[in-house]
Structure formats: structure tokens, C-alpha cells
PDB file of C-alpha atoms in Angstrom:
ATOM      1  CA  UNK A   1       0.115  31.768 -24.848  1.00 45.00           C
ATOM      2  CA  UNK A   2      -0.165  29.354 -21.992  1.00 47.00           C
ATOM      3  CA  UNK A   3      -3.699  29.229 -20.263  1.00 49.00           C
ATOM      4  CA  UNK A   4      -3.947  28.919 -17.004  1.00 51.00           C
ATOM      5  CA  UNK A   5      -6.831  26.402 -15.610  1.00 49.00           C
ATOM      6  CA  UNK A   6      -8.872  27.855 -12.996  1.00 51.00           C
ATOM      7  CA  UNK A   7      -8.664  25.685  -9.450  1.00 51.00           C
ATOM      8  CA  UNK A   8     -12.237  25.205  -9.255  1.00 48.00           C
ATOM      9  CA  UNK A   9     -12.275  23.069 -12.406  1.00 48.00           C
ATOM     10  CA  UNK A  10      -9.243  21.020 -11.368  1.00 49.00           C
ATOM     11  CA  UNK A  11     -11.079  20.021  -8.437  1.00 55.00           C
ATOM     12  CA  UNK A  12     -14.441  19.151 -10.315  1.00 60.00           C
ATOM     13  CA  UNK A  13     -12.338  16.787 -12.643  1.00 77.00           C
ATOM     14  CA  UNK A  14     -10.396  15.119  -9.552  1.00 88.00           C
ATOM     15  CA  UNK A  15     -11.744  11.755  -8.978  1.00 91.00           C
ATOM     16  CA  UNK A  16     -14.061  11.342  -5.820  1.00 93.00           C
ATOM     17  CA  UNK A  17     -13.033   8.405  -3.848  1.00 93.00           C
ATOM     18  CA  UNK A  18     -16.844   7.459  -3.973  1.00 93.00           C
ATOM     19  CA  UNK A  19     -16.526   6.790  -7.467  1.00 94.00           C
ATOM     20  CA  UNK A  20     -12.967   5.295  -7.125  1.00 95.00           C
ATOM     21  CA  UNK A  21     -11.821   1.490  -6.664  1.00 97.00           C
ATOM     22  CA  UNK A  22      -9.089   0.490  -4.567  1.00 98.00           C
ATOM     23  CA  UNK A  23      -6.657  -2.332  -3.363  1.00 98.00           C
ATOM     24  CA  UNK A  24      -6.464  -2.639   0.220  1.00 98.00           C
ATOM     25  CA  UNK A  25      -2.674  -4.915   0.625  1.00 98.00           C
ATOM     26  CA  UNK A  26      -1.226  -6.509   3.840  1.00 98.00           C
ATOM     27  CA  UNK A  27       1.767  -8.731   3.616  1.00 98.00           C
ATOM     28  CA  UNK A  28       3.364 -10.723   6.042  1.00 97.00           C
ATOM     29  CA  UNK A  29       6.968 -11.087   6.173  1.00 97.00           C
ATOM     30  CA  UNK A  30       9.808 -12.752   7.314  1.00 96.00           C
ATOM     31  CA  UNK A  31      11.155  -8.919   8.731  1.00 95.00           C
ATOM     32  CA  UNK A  32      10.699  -5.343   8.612  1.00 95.00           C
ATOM     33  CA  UNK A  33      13.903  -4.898   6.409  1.00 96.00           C
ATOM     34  CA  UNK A  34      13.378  -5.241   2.699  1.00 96.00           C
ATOM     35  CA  UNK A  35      17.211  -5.322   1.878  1.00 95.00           C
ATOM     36  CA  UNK A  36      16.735  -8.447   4.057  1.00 96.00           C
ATOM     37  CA  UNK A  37      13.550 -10.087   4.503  1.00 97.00           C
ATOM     38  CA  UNK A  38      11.575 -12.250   2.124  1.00 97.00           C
ATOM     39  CA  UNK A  39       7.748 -11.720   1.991  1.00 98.00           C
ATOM     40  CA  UNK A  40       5.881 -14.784   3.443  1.00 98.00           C
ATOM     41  CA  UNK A  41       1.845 -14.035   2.318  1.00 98.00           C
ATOM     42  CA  UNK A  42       0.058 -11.789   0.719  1.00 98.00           C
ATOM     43  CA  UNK A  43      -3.768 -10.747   0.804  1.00 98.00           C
ATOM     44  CA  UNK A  44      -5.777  -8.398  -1.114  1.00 98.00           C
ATOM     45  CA  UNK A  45      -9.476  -6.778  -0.284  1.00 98.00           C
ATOM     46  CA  UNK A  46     -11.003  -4.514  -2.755  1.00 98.00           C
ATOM     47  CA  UNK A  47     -13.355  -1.234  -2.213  1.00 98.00           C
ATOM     48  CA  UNK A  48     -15.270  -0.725  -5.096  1.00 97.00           C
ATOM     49  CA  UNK A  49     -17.750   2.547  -5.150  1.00 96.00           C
ATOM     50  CA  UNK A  50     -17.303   3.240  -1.479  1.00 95.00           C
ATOM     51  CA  UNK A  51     -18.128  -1.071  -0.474  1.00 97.00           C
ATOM     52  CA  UNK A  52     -15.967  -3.489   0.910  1.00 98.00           C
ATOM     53  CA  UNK A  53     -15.928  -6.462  -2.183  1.00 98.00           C
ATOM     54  CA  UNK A  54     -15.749  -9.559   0.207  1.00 96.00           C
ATOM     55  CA  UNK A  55     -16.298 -12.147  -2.866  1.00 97.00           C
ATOM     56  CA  UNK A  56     -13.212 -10.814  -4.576  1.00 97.00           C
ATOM     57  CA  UNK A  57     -10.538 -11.047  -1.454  1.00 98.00           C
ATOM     58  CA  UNK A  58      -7.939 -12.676  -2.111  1.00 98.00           C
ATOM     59  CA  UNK A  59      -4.934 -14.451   0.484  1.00 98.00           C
ATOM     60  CA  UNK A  60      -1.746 -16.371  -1.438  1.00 98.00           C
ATOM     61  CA  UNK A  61       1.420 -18.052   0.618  1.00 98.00           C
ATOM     62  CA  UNK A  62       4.818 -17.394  -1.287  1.00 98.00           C
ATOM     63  CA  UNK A  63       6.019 -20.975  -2.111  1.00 97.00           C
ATOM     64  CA  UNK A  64       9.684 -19.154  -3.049  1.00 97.00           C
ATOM     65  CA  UNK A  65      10.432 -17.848   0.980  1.00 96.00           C
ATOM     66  CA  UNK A  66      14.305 -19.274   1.596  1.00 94.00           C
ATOM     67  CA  UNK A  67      14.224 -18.187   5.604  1.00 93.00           C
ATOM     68  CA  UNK A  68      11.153 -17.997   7.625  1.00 92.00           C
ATOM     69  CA  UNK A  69      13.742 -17.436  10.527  1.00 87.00           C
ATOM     70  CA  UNK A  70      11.363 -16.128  13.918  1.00 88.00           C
ATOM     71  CA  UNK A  71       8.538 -14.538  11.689  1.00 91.00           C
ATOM     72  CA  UNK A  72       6.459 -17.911  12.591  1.00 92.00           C
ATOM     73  CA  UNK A  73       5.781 -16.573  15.798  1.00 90.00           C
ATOM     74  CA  UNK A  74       3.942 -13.951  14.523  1.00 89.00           C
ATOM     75  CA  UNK A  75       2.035 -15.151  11.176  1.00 92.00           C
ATOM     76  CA  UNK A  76       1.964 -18.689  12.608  1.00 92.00           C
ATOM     77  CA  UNK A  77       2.664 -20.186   8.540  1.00 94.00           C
ATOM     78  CA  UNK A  78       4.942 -23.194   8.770  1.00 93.00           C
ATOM     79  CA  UNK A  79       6.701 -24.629   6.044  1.00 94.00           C
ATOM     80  CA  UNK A  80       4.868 -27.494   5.480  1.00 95.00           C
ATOM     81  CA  UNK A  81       1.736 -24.657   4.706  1.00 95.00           C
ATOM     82  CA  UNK A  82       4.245 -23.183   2.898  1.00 96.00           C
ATOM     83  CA  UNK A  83       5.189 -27.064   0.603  1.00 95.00           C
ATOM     84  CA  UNK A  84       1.564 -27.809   0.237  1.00 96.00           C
ATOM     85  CA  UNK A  85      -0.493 -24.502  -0.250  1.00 97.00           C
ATOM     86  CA  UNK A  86       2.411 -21.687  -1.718  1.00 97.00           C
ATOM     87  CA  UNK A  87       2.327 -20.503  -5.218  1.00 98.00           C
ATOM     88  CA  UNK A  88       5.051 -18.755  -6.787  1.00 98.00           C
ATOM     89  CA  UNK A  89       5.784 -15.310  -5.705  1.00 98.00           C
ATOM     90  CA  UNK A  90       6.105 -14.188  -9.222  1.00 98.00           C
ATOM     91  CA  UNK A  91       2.796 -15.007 -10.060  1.00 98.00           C
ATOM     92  CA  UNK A  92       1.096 -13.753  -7.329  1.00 98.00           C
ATOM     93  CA  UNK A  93       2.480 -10.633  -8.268  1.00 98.00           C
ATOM     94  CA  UNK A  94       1.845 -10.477 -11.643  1.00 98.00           C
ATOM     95  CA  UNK A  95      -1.762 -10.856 -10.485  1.00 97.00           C
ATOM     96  CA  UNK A  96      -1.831  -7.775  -8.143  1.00 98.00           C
ATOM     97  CA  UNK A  97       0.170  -5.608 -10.305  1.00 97.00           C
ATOM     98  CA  UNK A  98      -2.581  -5.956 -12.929  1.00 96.00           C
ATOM     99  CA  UNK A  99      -5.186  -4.555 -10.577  1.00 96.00           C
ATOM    100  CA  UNK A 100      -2.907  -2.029  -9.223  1.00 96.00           C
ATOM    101  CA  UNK A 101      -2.399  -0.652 -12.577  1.00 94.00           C
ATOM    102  CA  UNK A 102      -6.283   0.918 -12.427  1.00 93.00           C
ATOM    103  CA  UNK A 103      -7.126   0.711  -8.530  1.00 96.00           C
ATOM    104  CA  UNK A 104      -5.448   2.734  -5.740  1.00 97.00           C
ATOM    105  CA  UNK A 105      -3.182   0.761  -3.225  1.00 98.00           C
ATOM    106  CA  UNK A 106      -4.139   1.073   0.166  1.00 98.00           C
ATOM    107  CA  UNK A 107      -1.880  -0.309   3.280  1.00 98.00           C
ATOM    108  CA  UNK A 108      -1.144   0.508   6.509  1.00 98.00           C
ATOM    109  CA  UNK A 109       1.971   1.664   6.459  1.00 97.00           C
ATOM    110  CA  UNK A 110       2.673   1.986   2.947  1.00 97.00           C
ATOM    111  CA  UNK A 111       5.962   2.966   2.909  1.00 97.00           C
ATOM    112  CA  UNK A 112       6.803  -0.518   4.509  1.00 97.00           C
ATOM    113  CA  UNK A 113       4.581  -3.257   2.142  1.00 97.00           C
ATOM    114  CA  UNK A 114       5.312  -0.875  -0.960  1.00 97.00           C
ATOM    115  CA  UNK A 115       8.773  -1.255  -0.065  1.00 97.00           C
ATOM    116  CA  UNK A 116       9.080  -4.558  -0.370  1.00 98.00           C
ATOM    117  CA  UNK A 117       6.257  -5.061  -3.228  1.00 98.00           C
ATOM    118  CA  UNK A 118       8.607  -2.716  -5.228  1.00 97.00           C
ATOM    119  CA  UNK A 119      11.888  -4.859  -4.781  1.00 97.00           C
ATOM    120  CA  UNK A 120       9.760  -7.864  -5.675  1.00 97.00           C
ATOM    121  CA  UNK A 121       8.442  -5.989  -9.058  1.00 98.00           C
ATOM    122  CA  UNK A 122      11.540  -5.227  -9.833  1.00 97.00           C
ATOM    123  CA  UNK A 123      13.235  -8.254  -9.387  1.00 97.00           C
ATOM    124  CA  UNK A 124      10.176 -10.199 -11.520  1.00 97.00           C
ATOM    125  CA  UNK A 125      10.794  -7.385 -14.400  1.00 97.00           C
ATOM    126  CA  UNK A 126       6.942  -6.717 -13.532  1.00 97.00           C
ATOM    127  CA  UNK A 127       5.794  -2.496 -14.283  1.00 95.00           C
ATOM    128  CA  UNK A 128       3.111  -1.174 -12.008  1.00 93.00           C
ATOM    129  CA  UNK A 129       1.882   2.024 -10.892  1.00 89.00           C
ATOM    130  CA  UNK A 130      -1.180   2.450  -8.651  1.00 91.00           C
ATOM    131  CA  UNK A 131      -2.975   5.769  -9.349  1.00 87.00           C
ATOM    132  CA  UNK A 132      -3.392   7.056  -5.953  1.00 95.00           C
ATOM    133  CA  UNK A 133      -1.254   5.392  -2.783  1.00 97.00           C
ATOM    134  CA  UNK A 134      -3.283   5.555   0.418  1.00 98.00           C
ATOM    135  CA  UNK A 135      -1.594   5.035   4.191  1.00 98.00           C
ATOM    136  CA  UNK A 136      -4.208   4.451   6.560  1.00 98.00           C
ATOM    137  CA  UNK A 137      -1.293   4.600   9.351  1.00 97.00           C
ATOM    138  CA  UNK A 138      -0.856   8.170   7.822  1.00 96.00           C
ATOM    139  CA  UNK A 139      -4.313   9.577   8.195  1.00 96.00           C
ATOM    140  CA  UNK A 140      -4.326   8.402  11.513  1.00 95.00           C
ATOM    141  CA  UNK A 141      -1.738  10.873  12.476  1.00 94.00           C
ATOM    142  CA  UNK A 142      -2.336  13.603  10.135  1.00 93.00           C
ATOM    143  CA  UNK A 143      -5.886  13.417  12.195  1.00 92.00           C
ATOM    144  CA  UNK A 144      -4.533  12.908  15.469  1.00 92.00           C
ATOM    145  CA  UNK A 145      -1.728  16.378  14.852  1.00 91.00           C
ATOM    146  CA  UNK A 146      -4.994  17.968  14.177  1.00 88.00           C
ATOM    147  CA  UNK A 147      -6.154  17.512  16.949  1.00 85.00           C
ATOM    148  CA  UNK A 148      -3.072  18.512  18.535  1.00 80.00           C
ATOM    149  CA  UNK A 149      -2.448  15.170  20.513  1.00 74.00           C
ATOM    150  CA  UNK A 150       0.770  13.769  21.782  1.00 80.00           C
ATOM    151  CA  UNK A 151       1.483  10.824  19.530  1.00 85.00           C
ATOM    152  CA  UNK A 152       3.084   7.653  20.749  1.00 86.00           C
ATOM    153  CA  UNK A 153       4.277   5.227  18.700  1.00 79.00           C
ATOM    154  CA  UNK A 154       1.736   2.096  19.680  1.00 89.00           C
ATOM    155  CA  UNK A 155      -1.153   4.566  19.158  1.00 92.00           C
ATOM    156  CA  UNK A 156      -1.013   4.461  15.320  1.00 96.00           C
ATOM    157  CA  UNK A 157      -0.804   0.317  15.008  1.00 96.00           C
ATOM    158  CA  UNK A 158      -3.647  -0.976  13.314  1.00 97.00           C
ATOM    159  CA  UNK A 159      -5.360  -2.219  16.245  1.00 96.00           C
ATOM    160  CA  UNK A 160      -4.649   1.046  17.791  1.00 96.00           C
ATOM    161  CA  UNK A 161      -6.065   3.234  14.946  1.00 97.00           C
ATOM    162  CA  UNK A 162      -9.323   1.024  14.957  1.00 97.00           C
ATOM    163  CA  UNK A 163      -9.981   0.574  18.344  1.00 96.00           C
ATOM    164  CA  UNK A 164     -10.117   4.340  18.450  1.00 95.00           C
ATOM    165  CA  UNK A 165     -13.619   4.085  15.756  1.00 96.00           C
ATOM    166  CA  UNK A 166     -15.237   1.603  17.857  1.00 97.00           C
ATOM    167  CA  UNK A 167     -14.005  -1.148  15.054  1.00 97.00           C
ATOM    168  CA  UNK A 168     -14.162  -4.534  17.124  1.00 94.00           C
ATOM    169  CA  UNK A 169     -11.284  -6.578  18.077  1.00 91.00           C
ATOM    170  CA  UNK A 170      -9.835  -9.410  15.510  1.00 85.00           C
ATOM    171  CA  UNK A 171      -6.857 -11.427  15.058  1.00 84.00           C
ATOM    172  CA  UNK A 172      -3.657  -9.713  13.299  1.00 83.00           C
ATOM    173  CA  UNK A 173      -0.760 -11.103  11.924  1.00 88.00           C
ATOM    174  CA  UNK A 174      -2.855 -12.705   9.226  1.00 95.00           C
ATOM    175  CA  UNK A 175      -2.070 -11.033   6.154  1.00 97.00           C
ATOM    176  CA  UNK A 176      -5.891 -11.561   5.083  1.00 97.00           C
ATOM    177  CA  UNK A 177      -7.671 -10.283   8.117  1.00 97.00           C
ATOM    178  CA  UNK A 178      -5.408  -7.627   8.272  1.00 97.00           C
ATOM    179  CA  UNK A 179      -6.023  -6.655   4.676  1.00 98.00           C
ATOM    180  CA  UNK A 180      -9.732  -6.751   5.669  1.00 98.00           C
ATOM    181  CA  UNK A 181      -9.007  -4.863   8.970  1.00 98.00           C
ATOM    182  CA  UNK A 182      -7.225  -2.398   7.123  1.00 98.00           C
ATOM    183  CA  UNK A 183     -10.287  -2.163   4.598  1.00 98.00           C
ATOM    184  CA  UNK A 184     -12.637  -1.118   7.175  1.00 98.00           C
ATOM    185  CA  UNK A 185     -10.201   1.409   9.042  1.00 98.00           C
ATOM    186  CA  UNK A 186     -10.480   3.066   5.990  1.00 97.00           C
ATOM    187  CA  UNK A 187     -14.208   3.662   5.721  1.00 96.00           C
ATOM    188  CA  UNK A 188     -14.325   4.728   9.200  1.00 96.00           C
ATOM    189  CA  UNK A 189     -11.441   6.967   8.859  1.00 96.00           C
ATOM    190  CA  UNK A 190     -13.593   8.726   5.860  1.00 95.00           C
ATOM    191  CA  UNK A 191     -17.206   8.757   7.877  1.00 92.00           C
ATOM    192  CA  UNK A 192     -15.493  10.709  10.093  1.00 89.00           C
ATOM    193  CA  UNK A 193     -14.720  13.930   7.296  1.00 85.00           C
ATOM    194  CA  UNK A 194     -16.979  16.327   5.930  1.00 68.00           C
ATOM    195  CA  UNK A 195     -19.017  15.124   3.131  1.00 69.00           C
ATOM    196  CA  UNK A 196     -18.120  12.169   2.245  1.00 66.00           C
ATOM    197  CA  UNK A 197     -19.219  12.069  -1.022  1.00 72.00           C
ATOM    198  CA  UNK A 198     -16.975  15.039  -2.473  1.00 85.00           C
ATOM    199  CA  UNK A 199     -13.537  13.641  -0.948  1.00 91.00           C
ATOM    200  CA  UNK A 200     -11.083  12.688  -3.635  1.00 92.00           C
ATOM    201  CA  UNK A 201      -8.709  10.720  -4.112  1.00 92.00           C
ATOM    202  CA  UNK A 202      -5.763  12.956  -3.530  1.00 91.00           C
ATOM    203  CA  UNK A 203      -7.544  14.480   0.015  1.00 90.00           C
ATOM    204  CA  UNK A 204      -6.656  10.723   1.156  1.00 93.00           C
ATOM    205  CA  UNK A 205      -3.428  10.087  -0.377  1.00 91.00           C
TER     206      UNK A 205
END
């Protein structure tokens, strides 16, 4: 006979988000196509218990990037950065899959960094799987179809999405502060739903 588990106890053993730690991930890149693009840095900001944890952030420069082609226009890293401060990309990696394996990835637009951090795993032989994926890009317009508002595509950058909480201005294209900037779109994204302290995991993802 096959029980059946009633919803309300499902929910009580979801995880809160409270009680959750995540992995907030920006990368920069060389372009938007992961087929054909190399990633160029990559920065890391934890949540822990609802708190931003500054002291473990982390930025790396890939010392393996073969074409930097235009994207130095944006991120501003040259290759002599790249000669005298890169590590291997591999390692990096191998680094953030390890967290990734306990914590919940956070990005805005995930569909784009995970993209590329999964042809990377992949082609390091590295096995990772986050246990919640949160897009910060997609809250923003899951909230803003609530609200039944006409979305245009430069309203859900991350600038965009922030300036709309009141978050101050800061300087993007920097795989760290956007990691960071990311981080704290987050937190204001979940002030602004009911009761903070029951939202789980899956409500975000």
C-alpha cells in the first residue's frame, strides 16, 4: 500500500531559506555564447542564515582565457592582470564546485553563468549539483508579471532590478561587485514577501 504524505508536512520539512546557505556567482566573460566564449573571472559571495558573509568573498582571474577579443571594454582585465594574478581555471572550479555541492547557487541570470560553469565542469571531469538554483533576474519578473507591468528588456538588468529597492548605485562589470550586488538584490527581493522567515528554498528557486 503506498501512503500518501499529507502537503502540510512536506512543507514543514522544506528548508526555509533563513536557515539555508547560499552561493551568490557572477562571472565575467569573454561573450554571451558558451559554445564560444571563454570565462575571464569569477567571484563568489556567500549568504549564510539570512547575512551577507563579506570575510568569505572570494574574486579569481582565469590564467587559461585564449581570446579576450572586445570583452576588455567591459571588465577592464588585461592580459598582463591576466600573466601576473590568474590561476588555473580548473582549480578555481574545483573550489566552487565543493561549496556548491551543499549551498544553493544564486546568479543573475542563471541560465547564462550556469551555462557556461556547466561546460567548464564538464570539460574539468568536475560533478556538482547545487541544491536549490536561484535567478535573481527571474524573481524580478515573476514580481513585476504580478504586478501586471509591461516588461522591457533593460528593466530586469541588475542595475535595473536594484535601483527599483532603493539599492545604491556601484560599478558593474566586475565579476566581484557584481557577485556582491547580486547578493544584496537578493535580500531586498525577499524583505519585500510575506514573512520572511517561513520562505523556502523552493518559493525562490
Amino acid at each position: 500500500m503506498k501512503w500518501l504524505i499529507p502537503n502540510f508536512i512536506k512543507k514543514r520539512n522544506e528548508p526555509l531559506w533563513i536557515d539555508s546557505e547560499l552561493v551568490v556567482v557572477d562571472l565575467e566573460l569573454t561573450g554571451l555564447n558558451a559554445n564560444l566564449h571563454e570565462i575571464v573571472s569569477v567571484a563568489w559571495v556567500e549568504i549564510n542564515y539570512g547575512q551577507i558573509a563579506l570575510q568569505k568573498a572570494q574574486y579569481k582571474i582565469n590564467k587559461d582565457v585564449q581570446k579576450l577579443e572586445q570583452s576588455p571594454i567591459y571588465h577592464g582585465i588585461s592580459e598582463p592582470e591576466i600573466a601576473e594574478k590568474g590561476e588555473h581555471l580548473g582549480a578555481i572550479l574545483s573550489v566552487l564546485a565543493r561549496l556548491l555541492d551543499t549551498k544553493t547557487l544564486v546568479c543573475h541570470n542563471a541560465p547564462l553563468d550556469w551555462g557556461f560553469l556547466q561546460k567548464y565542469f564538464i570539460q574539468y571531469g568536475i560533478s556538482t549539483k547545487p541544491t536549490f538554483m536561484i535567478d535573481t533576474l527571474k524573481l524580478e519578473k515573476k514580481r513585476l508579471l504580478r504586478a501586471q507591468e509591461v516588461i522591457r528588456e533593460d528593466q530586469l538588468t541588475l542595475p535595473a532590478c536594484r535601483a527599483r529597492y532603493g539599492l545604491p548605485a556601484y560599478q558593474n562589470h566586475n565579476a566581484l561587485s557584481d557577485a556582491l550586488a547580486t547578493a544584496e538584490l537578493l535580500l531586498a527581493q525577499v524583505s519585500h514577501l510575506d514573512s520572511q522567515k517561513a520562505i523556502t528554498l523552493r518559493k525562490l528557486a
